[in-house]
CSV table of C-alpha atoms and ligand atoms in Angstrom, one decimal:
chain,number,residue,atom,x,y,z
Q,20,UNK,CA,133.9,196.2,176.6
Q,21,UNK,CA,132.6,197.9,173.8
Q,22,UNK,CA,130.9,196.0,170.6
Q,23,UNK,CA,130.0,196.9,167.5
Q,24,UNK,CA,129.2,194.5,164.6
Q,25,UNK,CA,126.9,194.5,161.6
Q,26,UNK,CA,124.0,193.8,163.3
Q,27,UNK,CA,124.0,194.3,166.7
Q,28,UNK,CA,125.8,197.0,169.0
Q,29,UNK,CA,126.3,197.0,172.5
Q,30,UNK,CA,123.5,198.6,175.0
Q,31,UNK,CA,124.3,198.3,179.0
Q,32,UNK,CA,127.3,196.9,179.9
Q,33,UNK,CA,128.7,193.3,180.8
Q,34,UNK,CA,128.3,192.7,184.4
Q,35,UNK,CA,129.8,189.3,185.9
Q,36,UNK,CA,132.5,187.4,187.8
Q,37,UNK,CA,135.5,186.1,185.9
Q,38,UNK,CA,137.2,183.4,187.7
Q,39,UNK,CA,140.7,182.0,186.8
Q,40,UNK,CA,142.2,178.7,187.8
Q,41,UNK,CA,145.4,177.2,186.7
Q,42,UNK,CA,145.2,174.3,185.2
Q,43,UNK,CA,148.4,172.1,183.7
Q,44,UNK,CA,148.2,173.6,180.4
Q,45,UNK,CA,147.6,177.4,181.4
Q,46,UNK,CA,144.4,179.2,182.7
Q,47,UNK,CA,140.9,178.0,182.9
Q,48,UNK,CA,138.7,181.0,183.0
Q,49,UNK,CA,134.9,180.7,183.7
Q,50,UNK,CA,132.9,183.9,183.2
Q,51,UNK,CA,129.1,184.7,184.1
Q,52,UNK,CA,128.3,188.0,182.4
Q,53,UNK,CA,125.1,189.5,181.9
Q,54,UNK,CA,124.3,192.6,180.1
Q,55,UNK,CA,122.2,193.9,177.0
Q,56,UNK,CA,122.5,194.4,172.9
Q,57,UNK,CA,120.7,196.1,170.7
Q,58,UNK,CA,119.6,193.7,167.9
Q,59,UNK,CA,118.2,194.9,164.4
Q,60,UNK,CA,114.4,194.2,164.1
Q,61,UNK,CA,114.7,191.5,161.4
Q,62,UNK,CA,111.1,192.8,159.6
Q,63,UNK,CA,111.5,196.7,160.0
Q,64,UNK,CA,115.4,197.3,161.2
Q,65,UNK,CA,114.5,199.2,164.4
Q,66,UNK,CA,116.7,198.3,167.0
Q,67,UNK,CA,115.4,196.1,169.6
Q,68,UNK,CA,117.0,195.7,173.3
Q,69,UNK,CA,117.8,192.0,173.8
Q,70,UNK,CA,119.1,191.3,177.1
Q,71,UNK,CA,121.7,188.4,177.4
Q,72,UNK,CA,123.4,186.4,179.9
Q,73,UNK,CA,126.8,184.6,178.8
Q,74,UNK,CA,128.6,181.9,180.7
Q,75,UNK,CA,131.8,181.0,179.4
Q,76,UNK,CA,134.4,178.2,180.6
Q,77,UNK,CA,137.4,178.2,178.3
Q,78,UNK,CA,141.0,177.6,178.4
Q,79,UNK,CA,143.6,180.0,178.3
Q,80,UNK,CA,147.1,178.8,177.0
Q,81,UNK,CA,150.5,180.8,177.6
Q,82,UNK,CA,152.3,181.6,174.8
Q,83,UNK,CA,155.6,181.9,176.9
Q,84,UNK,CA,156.8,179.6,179.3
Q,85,UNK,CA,156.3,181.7,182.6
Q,86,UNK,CA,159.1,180.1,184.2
Q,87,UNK,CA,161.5,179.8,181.5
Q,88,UNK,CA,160.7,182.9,179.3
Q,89,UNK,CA,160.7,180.7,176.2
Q,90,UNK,CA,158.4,180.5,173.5
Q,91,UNK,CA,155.6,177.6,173.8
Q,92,UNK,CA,154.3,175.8,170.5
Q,93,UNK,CA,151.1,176.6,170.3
Q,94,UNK,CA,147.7,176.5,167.8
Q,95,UNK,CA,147.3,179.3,165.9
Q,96,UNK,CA,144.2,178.0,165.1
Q,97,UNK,CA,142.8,179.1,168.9
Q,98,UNK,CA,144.0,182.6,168.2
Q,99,UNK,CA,141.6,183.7,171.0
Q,100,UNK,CA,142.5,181.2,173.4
Q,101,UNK,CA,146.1,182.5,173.6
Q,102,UNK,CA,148.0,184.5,176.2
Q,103,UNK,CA,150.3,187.2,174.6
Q,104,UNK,CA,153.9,187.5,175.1
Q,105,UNK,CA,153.8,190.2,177.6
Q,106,UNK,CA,151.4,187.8,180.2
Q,107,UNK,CA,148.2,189.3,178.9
Q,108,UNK,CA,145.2,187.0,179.0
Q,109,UNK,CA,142.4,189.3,176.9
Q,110,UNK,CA,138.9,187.8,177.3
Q,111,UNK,CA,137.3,190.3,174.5
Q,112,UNK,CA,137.3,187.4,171.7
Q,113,UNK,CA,135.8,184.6,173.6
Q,114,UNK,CA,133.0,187.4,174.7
Q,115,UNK,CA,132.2,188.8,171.6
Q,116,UNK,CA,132.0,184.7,170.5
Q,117,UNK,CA,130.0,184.0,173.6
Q,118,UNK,CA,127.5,186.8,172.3
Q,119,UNK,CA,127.3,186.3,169.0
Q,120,UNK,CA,125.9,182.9,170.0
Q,121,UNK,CA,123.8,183.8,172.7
Q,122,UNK,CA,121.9,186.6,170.5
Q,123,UNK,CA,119.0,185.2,168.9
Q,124,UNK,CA,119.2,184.9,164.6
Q,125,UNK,CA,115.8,186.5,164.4
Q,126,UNK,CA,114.7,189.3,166.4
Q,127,UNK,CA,111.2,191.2,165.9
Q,128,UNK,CA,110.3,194.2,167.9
Q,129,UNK,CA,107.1,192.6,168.3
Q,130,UNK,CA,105.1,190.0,167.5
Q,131,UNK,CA,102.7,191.6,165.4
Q,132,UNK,CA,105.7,194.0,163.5
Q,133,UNK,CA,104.9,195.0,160.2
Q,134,UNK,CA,107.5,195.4,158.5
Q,135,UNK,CA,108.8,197.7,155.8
Q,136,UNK,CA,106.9,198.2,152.4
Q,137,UNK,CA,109.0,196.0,149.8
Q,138,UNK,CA,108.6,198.9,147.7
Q,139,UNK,CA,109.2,202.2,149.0
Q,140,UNK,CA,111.1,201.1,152.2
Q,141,UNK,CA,108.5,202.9,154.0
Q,142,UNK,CA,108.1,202.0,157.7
Q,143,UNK,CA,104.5,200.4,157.8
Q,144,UNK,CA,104.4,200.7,161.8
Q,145,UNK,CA,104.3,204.3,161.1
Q,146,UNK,CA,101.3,204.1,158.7
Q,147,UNK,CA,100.7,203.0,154.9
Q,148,UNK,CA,102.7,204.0,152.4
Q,149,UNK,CA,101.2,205.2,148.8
Q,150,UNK,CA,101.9,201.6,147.7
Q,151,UNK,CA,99.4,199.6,149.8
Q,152,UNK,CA,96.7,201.3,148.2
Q,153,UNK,CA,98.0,200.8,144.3
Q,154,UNK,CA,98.6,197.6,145.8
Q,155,UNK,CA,95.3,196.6,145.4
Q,156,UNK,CA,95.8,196.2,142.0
Q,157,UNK,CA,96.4,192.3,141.1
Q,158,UNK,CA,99.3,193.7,138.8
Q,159,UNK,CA,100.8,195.7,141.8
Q,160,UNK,CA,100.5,192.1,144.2
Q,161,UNK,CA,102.4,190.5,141.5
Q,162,UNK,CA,104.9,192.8,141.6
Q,163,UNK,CA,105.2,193.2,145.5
Q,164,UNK,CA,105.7,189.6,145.8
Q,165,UNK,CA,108.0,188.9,143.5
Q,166,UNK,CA,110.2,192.6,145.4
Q,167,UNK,CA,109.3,190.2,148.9
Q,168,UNK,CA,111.3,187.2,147.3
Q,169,UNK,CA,113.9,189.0,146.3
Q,170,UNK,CA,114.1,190.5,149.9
Q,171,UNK,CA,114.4,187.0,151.2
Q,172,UNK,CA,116.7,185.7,149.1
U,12,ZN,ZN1,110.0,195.6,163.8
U,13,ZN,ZN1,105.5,201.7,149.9
């Protein structure tokens, strides 16, 4: 499977078991997957490798009657719990779900990141930026800090 979403994109691929039992309704599919993304550094936007390990237990409904070849009411509402028409029972949403959850909201690169400058963009891991040292002008700080707050909000 191949991801690729605002913030995150997919870096080694999803490696598991995917059982499937039947169940009254339909398909009860439990997955163990492990594999890695690559998360946006949340101070300085590098990516950062963030490996994950997903276990999912969710149940599939048919959307045709095997038996009969009829259609079956259904909830639109768990569009990804659905199999198609043609018999197809496509894990891709519940994964992408699954991982979405499992990837932490903030990510640094490391602890002690520093960031970019809130005025030029500049990466300050790199080294400092023309700004840090008018910076050190009180008018500068008050300036900066009032860029930072914008930056967070
Ligand atoms: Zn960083
Ligand atoms: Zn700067």
């Amino acid at each position: 499977m191949d991801f690729q979403e605002e913030e995150l994109s997919q870096s080694d691929s999803l490696i598991g078991t995917v059982d499937m039992l039947r169940t009254n309704r339909g398909v009860l599919l439990e997955a163990a997957l492990d594999g890695a993304v690559n998360v946006q550094c949340s101070r300085c936007l590098r990516d950062v490798h963030c490996p994950v390990s997903l276990e999912i237990i969710e149940e599939f409904q048919p959307t045709v009657d095997v038996v009969r070849g009829t259609f079956v009411a259904v909830d639109e509402e768990d569009a990804a719990l659905l199999i198609n028409e043609h018999h197809v029972l496509d894990i891709a949403e519940v994964v992408r779900q699954a991982l979405l959850l499992e990837v932490p909201l903030q990510v640094l690169c490391r602890e002690e990141c520093a960031g970019l400058c809130p005025i030029c963009g500049q990466d300050l891991n790199l080294g400092l930026c023309d700004c840090s040292q008018e910076a050190t002008d009180p008018r500068w700080d008050a300036l900066a800090a009032l860029l930072v707050e914008g930056e967070l909000s």
